[in-house]
GROMACS .gro file of N, CA and C in nm:
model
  471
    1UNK      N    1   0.084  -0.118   0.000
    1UNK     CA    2   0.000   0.000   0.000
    1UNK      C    3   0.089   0.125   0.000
    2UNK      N    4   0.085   0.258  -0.093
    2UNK     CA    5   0.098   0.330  -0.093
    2UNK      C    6   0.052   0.430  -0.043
    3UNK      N    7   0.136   0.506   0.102
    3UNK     CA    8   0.053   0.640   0.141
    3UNK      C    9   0.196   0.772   0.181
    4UNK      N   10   0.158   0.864   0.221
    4UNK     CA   11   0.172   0.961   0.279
    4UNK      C   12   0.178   0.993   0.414
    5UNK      N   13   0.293   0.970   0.476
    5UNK     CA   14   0.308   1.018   0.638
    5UNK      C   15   0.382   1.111   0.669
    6UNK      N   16   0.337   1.206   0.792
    6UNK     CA   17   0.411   1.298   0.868
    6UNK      C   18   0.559   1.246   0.849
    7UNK      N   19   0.653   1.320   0.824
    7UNK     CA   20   0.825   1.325   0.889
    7UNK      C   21   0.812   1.312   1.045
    8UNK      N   22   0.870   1.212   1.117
    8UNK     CA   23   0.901   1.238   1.292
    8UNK      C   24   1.053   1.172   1.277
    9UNK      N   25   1.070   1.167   1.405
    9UNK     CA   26   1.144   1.166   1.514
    9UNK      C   27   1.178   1.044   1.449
   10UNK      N   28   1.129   0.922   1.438
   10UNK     CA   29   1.144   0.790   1.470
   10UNK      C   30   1.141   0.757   1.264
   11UNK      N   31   1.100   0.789   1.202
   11UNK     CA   32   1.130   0.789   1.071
   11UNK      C   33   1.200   0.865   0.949
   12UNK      N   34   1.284   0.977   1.042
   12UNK     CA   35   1.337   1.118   0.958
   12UNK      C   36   1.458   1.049   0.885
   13UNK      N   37   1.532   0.949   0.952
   13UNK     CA   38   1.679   0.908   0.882
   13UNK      C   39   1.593   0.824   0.776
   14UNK      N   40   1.539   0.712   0.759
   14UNK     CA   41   1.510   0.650   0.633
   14UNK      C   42   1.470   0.728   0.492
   15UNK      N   43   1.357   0.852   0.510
   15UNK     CA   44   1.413   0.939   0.425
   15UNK      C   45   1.497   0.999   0.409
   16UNK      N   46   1.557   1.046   0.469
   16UNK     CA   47   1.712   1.093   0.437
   16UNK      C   48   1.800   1.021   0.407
   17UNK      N   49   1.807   0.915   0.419
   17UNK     CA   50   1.921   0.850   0.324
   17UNK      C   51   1.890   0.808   0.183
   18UNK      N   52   1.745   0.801   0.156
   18UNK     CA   53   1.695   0.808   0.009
   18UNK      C   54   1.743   0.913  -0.116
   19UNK      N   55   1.782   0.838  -0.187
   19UNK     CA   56   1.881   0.860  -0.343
   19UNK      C   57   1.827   0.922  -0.436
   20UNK      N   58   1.803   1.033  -0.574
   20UNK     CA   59   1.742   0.950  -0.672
   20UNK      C   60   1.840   0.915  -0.720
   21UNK      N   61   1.840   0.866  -0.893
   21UNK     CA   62   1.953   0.827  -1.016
   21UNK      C   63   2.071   0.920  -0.991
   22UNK      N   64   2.201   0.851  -0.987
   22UNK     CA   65   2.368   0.930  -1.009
   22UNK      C   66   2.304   1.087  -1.113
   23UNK      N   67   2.210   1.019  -1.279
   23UNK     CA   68   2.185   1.119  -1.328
   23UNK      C   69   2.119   1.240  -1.324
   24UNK      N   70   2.005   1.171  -1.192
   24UNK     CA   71   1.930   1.297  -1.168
   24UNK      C   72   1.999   1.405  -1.054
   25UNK      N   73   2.099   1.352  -0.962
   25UNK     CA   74   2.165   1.405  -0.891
   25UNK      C   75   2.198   1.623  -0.934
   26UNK      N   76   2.142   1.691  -0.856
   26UNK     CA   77   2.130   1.856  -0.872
   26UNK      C   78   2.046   1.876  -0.977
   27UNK      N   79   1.926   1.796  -0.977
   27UNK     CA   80   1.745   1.792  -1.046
   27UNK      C   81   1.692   1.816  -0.890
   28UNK      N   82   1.672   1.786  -0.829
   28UNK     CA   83   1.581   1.781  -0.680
   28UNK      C   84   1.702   1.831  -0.562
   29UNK      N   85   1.675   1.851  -0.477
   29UNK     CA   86   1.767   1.818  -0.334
   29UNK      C   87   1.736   1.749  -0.263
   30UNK      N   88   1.859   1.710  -0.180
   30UNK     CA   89   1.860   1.585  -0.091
   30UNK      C   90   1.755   1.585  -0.017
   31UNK      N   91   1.638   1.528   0.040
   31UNK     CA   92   1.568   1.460   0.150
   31UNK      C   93   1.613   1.543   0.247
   32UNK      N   94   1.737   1.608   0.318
   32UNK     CA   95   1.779   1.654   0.379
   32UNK      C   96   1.771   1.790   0.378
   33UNK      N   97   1.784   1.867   0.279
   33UNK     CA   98   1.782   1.985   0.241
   33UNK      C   99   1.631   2.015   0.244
   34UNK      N  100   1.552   1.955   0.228
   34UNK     CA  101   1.422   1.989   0.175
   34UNK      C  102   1.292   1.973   0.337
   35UNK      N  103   1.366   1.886   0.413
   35UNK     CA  104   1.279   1.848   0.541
   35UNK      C  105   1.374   1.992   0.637
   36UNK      N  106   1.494   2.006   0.575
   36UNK     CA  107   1.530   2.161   0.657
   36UNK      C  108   1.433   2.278   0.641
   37UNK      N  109   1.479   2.291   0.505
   37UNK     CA  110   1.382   2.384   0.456
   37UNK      C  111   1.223   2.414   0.450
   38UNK      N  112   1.166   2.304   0.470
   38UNK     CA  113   1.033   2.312   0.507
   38UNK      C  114   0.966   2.366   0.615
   39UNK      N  115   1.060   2.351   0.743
   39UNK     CA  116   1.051   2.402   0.891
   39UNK      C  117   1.057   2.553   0.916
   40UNK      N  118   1.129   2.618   0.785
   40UNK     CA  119   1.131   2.739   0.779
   40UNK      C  120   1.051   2.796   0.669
   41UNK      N  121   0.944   2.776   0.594
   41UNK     CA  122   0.895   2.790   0.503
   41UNK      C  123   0.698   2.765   0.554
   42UNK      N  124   0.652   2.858   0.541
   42UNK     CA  125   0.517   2.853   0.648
   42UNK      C  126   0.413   2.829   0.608
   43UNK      N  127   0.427   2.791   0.523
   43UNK     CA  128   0.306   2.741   0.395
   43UNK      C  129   0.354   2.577   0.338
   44UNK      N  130   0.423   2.535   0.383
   44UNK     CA  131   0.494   2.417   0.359
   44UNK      C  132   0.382   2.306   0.410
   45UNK      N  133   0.351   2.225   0.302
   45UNK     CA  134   0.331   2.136   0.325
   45UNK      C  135   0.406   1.944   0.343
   46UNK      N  136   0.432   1.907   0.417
   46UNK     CA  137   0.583   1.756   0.403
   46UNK      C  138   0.545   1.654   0.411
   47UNK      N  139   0.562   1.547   0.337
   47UNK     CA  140   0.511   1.387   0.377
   47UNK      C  141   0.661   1.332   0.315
   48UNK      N  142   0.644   1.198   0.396
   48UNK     CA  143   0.711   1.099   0.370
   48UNK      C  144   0.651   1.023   0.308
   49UNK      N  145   0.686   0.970   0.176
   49UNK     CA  146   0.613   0.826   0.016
   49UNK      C  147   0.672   0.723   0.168
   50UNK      N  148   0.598   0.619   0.170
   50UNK     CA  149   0.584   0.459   0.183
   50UNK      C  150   0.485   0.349   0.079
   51UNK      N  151   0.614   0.258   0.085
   51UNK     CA  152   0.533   0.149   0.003
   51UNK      C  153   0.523   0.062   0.129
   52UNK      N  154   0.384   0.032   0.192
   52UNK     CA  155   0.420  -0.038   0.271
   52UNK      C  156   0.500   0.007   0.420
   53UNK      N  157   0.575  -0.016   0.459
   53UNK     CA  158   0.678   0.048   0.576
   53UNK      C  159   0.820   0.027   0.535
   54UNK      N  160   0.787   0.043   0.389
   54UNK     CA  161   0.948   0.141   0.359
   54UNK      C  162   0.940   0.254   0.254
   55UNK      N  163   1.026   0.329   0.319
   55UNK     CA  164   1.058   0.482   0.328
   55UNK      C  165   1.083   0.455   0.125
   56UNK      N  166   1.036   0.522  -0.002
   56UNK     CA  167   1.035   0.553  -0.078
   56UNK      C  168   1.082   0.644  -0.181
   57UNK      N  169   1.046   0.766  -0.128
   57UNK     CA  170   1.044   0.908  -0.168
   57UNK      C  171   0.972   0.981  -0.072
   58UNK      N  172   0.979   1.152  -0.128
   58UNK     CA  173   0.950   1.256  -0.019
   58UNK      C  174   0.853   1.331  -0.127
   59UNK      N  175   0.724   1.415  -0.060
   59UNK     CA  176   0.697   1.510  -0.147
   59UNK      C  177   0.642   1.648  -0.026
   60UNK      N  178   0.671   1.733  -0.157
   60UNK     CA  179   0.658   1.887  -0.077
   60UNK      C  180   0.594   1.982  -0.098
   61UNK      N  181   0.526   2.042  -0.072
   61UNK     CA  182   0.405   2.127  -0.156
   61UNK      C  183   0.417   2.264  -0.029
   62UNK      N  184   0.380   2.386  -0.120
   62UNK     CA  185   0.368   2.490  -0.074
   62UNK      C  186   0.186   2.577  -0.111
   63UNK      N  187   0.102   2.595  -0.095
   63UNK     CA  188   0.022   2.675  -0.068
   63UNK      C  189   0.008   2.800  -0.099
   64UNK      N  190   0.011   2.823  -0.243
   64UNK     CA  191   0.009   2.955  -0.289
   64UNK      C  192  -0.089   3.047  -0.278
   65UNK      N  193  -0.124   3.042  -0.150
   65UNK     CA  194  -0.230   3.156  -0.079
   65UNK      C  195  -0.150   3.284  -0.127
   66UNK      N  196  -0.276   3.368  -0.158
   66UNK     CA  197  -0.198   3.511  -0.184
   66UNK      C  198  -0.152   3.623  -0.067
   67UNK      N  199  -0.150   3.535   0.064
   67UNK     CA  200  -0.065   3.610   0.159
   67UNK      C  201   0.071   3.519   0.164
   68UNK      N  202   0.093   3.433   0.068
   68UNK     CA  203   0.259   3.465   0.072
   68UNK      C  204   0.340   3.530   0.098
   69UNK      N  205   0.441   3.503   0.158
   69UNK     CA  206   0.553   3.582   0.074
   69UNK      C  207   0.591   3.627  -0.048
   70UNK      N  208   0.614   3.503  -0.120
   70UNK     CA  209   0.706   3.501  -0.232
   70UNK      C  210   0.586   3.485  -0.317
   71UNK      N  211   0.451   3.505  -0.324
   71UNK     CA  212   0.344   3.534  -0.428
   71UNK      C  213   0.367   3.711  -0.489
   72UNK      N  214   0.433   3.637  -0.594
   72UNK     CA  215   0.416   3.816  -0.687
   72UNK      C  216   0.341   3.780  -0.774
   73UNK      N  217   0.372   3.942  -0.821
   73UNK     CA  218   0.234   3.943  -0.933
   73UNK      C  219   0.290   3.809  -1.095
   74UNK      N  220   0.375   3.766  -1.093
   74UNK     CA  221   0.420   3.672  -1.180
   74UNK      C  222   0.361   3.537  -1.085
   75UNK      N  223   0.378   3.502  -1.011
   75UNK     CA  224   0.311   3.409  -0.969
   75UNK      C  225   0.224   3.354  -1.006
   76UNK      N  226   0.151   3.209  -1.053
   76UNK     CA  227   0.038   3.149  -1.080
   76UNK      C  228  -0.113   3.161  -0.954
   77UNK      N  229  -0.196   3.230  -1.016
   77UNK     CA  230  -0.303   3.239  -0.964
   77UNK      C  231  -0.348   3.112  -0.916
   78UNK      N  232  -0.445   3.087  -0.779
   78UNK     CA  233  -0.512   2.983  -0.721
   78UNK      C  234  -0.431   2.828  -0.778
   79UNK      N  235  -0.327   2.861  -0.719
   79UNK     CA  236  -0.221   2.740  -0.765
   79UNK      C  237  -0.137   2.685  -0.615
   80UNK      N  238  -0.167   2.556  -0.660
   80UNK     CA  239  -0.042   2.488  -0.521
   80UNK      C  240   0.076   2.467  -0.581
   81UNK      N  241   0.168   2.454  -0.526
   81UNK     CA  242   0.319   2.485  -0.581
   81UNK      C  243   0.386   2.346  -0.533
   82UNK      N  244   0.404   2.246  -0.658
   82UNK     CA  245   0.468   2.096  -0.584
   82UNK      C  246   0.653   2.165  -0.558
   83UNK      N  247   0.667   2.173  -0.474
   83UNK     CA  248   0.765   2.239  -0.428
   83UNK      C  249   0.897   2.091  -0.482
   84UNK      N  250   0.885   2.027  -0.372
   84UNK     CA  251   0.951   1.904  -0.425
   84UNK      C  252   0.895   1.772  -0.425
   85UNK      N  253   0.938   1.680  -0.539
   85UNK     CA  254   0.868   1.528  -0.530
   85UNK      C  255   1.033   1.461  -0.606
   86UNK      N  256   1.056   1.339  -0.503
   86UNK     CA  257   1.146   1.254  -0.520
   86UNK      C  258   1.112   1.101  -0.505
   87UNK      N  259   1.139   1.026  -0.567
   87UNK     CA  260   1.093   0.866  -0.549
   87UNK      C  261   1.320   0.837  -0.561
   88UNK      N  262   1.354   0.769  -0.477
   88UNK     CA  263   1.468   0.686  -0.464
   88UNK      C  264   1.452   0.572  -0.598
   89UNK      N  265   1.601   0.598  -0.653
   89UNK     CA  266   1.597   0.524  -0.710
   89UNK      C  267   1.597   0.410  -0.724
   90UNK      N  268   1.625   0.309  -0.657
   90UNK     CA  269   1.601   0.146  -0.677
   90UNK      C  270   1.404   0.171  -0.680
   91UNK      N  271   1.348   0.259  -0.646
   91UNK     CA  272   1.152   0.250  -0.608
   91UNK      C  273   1.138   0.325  -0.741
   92UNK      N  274   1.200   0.379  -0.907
   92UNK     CA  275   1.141   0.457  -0.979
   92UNK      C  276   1.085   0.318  -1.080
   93UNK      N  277   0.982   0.383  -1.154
   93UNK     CA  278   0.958   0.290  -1.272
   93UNK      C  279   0.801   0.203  -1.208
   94UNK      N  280   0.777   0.213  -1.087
   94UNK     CA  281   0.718   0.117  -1.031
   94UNK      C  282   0.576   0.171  -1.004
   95UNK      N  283   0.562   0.319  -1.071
   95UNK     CA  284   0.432   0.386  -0.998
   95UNK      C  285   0.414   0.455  -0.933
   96UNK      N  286   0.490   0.458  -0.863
   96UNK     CA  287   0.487   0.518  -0.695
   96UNK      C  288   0.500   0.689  -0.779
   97UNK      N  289   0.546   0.744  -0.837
   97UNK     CA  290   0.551   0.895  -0.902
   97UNK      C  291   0.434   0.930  -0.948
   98UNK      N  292   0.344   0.837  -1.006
   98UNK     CA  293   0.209   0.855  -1.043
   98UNK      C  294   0.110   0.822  -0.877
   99UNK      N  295   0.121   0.766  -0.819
   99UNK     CA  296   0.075   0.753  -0.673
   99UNK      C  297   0.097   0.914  -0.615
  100UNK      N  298   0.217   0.899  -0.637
  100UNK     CA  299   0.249   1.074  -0.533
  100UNK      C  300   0.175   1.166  -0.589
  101UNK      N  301   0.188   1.175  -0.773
  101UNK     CA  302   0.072   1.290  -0.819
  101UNK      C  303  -0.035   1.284  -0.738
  102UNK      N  304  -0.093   1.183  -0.728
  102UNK     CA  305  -0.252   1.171  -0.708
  102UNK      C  306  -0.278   1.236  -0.542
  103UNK      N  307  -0.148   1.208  -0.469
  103UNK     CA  308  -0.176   1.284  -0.319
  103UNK      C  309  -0.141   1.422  -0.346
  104UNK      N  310  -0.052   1.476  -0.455
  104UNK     CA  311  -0.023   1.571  -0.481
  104UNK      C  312  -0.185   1.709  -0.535
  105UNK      N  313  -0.224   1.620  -0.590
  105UNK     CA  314  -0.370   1.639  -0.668
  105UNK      C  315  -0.456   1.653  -0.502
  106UNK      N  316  -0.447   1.559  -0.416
  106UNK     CA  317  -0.596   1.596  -0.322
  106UNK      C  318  -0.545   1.676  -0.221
  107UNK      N  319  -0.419   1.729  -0.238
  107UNK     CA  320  -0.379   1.804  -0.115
  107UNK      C  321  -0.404   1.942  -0.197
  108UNK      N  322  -0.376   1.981  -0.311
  108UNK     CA  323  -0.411   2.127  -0.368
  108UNK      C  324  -0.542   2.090  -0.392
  109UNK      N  325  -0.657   2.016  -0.395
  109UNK     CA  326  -0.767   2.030  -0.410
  109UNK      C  327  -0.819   2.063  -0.233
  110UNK      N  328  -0.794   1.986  -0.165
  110UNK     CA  329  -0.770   2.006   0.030
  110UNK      C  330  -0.762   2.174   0.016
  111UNK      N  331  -0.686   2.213  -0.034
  111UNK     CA  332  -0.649   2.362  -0.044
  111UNK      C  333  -0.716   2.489  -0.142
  112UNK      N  334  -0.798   2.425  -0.178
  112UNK     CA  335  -0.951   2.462  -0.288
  112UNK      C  336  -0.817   2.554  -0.444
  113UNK      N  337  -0.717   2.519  -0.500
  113UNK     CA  338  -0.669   2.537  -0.614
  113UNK      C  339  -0.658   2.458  -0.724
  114UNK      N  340  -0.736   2.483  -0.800
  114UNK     CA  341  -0.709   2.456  -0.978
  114UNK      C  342  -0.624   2.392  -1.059
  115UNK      N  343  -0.519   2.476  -0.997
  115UNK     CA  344  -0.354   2.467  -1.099
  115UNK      C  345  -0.253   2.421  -0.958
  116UNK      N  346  -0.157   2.355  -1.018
  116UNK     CA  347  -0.020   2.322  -0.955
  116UNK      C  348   0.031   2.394  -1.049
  117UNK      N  349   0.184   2.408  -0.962
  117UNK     CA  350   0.310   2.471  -1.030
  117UNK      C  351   0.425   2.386  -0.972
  118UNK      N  352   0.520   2.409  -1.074
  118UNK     CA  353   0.639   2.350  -1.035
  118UNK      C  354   0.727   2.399  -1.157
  119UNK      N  355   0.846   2.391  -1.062
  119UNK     CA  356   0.974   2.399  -1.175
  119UNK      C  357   1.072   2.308  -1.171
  120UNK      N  358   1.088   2.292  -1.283
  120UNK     CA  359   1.150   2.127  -1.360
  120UNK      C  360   1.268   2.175  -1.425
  121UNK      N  361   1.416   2.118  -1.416
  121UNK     CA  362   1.527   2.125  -1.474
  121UNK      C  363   1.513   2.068  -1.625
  122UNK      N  364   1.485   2.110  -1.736
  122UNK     CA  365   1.492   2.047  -1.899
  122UNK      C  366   1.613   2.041  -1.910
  123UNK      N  367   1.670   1.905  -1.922
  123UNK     CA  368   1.793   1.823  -1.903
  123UNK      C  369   1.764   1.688  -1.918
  124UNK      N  370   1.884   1.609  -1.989
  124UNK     CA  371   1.823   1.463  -1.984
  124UNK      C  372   1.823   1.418  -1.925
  125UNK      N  373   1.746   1.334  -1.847
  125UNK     CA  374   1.705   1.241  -1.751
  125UNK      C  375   1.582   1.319  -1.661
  126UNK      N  376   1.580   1.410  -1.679
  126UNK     CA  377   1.460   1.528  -1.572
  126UNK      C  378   1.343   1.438  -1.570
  127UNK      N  379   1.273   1.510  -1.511
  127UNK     CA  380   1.067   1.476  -1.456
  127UNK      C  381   1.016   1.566  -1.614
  128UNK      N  382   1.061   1.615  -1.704
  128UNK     CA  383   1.005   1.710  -1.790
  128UNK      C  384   0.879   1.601  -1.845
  129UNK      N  385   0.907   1.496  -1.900
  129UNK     CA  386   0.844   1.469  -1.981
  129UNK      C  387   0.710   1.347  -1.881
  130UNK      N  388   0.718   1.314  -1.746
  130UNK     CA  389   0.670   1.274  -1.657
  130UNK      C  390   0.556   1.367  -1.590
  131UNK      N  391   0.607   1.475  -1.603
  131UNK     CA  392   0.511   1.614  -1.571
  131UNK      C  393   0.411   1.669  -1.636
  132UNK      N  394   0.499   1.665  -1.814
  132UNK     CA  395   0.429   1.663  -1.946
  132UNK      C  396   0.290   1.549  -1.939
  133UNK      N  397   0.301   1.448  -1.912
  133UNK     CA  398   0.188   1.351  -1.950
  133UNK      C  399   0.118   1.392  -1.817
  134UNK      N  400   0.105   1.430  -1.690
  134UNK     CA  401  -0.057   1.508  -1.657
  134UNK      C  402  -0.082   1.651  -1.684
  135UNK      N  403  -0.047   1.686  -1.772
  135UNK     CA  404  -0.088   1.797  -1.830
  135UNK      C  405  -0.039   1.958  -1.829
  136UNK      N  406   0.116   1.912  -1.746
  136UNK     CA  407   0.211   2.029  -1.721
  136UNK      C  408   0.245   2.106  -1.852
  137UNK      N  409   0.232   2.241  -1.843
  137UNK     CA  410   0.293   2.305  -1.986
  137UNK      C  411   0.383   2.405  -1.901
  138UNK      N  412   0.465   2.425  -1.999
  138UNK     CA  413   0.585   2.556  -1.973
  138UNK      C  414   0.472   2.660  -2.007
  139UNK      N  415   0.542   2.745  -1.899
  139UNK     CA  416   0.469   2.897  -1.879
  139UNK      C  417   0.558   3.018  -1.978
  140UNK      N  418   0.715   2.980  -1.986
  140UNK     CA  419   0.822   3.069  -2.058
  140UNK      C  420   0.851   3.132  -1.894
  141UNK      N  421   0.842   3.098  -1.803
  141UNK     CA  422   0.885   3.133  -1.740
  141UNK      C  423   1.016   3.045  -1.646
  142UNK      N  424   1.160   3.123  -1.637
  142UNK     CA  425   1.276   3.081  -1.626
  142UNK      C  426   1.314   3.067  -1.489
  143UNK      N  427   1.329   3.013  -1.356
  143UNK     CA  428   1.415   3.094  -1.263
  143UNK      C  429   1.547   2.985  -1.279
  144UNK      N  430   1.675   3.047  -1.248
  144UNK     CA  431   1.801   3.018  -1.330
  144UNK      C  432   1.770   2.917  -1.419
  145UNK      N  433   1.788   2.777  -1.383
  145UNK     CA  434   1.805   2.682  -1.463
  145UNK      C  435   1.660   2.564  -1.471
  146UNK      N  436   1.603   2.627  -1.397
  146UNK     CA  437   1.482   2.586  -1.400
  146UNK      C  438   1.326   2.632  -1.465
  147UNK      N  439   1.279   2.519  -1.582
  147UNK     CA  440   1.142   2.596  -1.623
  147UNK      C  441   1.015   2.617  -1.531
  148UNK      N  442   0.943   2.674  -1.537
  148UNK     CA  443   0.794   2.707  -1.450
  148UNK      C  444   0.684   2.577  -1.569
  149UNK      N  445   0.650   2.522  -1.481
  149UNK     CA  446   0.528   2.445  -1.556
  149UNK      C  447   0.427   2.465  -1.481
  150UNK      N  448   0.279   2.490  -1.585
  150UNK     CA  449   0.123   2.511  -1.480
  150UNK      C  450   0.051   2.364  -1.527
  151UNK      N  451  -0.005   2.350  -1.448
  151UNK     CA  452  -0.119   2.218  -1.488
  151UNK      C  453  -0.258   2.261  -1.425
  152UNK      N  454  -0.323   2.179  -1.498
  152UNK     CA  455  -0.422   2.152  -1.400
  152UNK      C  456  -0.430   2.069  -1.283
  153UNK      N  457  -0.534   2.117  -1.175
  153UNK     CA  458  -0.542   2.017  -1.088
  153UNK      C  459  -0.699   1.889  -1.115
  154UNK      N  460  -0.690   1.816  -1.120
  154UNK     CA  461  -0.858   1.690  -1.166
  154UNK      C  462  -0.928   1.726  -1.075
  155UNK      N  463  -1.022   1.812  -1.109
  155UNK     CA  464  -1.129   1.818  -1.021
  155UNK      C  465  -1.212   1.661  -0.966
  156UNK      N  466  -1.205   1.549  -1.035
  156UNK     CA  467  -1.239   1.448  -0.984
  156UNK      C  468  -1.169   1.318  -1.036
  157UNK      N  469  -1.134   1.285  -0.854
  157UNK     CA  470  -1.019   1.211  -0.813
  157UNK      C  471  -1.052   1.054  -0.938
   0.00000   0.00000   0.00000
């Protein structure tokens, strides 16, 4: 069974030692970087991927309420922001990335928004074309090395 749990105390190292591909390596950040950063980030939403009771991947979502911070006027309207999503590599290929969309999907619907956002490294081996098939398009919008993609969110699950 595939779900979504709180980060604690008693399960924080098994995600953190989770990998993705040598190739995808500076596409995402470490498990580590990202459960830091979340603690300081106030709109952060964090789960830990399990298949079962082992540790998988991580996903991260932010809440693009327009009392953000970092909501400018470039910003995507009534949009949740998949901040980060990682599946370890020995767990890719298997689903579990299409599983995480789908919690990804009822947590910005949980949050009454439309659209997700995310920004994706276009590079080979990236999420570009994984993102592409639920309905992610480039916006033309750049930050350094990373594109802005909007999607929709499925209004029914």
């Amino acid at each position: 069974m595939f779900t979504a749990c709180e980060i604690t105390y008693e399960n924080i190292n098994g995600f953190m030692r989770l990998k993705v591909r040598e190739d995808q390596e500076g596409m995402v950040a470490d498990n580590a970087v990202t459960i830091a950063q979340s603690h300081y980030e106030p709109f952060s939403w964090l789960r830990g991927l399990m298949a079962g009771d082992e540790p998988v991947g991580l996903i991260a979502m932010i809440d693009l309420d327009p009392d953000h911070p970092k909501v400018s006027e470039h910003s995507p309207k009534n949009a949740a922001y998949l901040w980060r999503l990682m599946i370890a590599a020995e767990h890719q290929g298997k689903g579990f990335g299409k599983q995480a969309m789908s919690i990804a999907f009822d947590q910005a619907r949980a949050w009454g928004r439309d659209q997700m956002a995310i920004h994706v490294v276009d590079d080979e081996g990236s999420a570009m074309p994984f993102y592409r098939r639920f309905g992610f398009e480039p916006t033309g919008q750049v930050d350094g090395d990373e594109m802005l993609l909007l999607g929709p969110v499925p209004q029914n699950p």
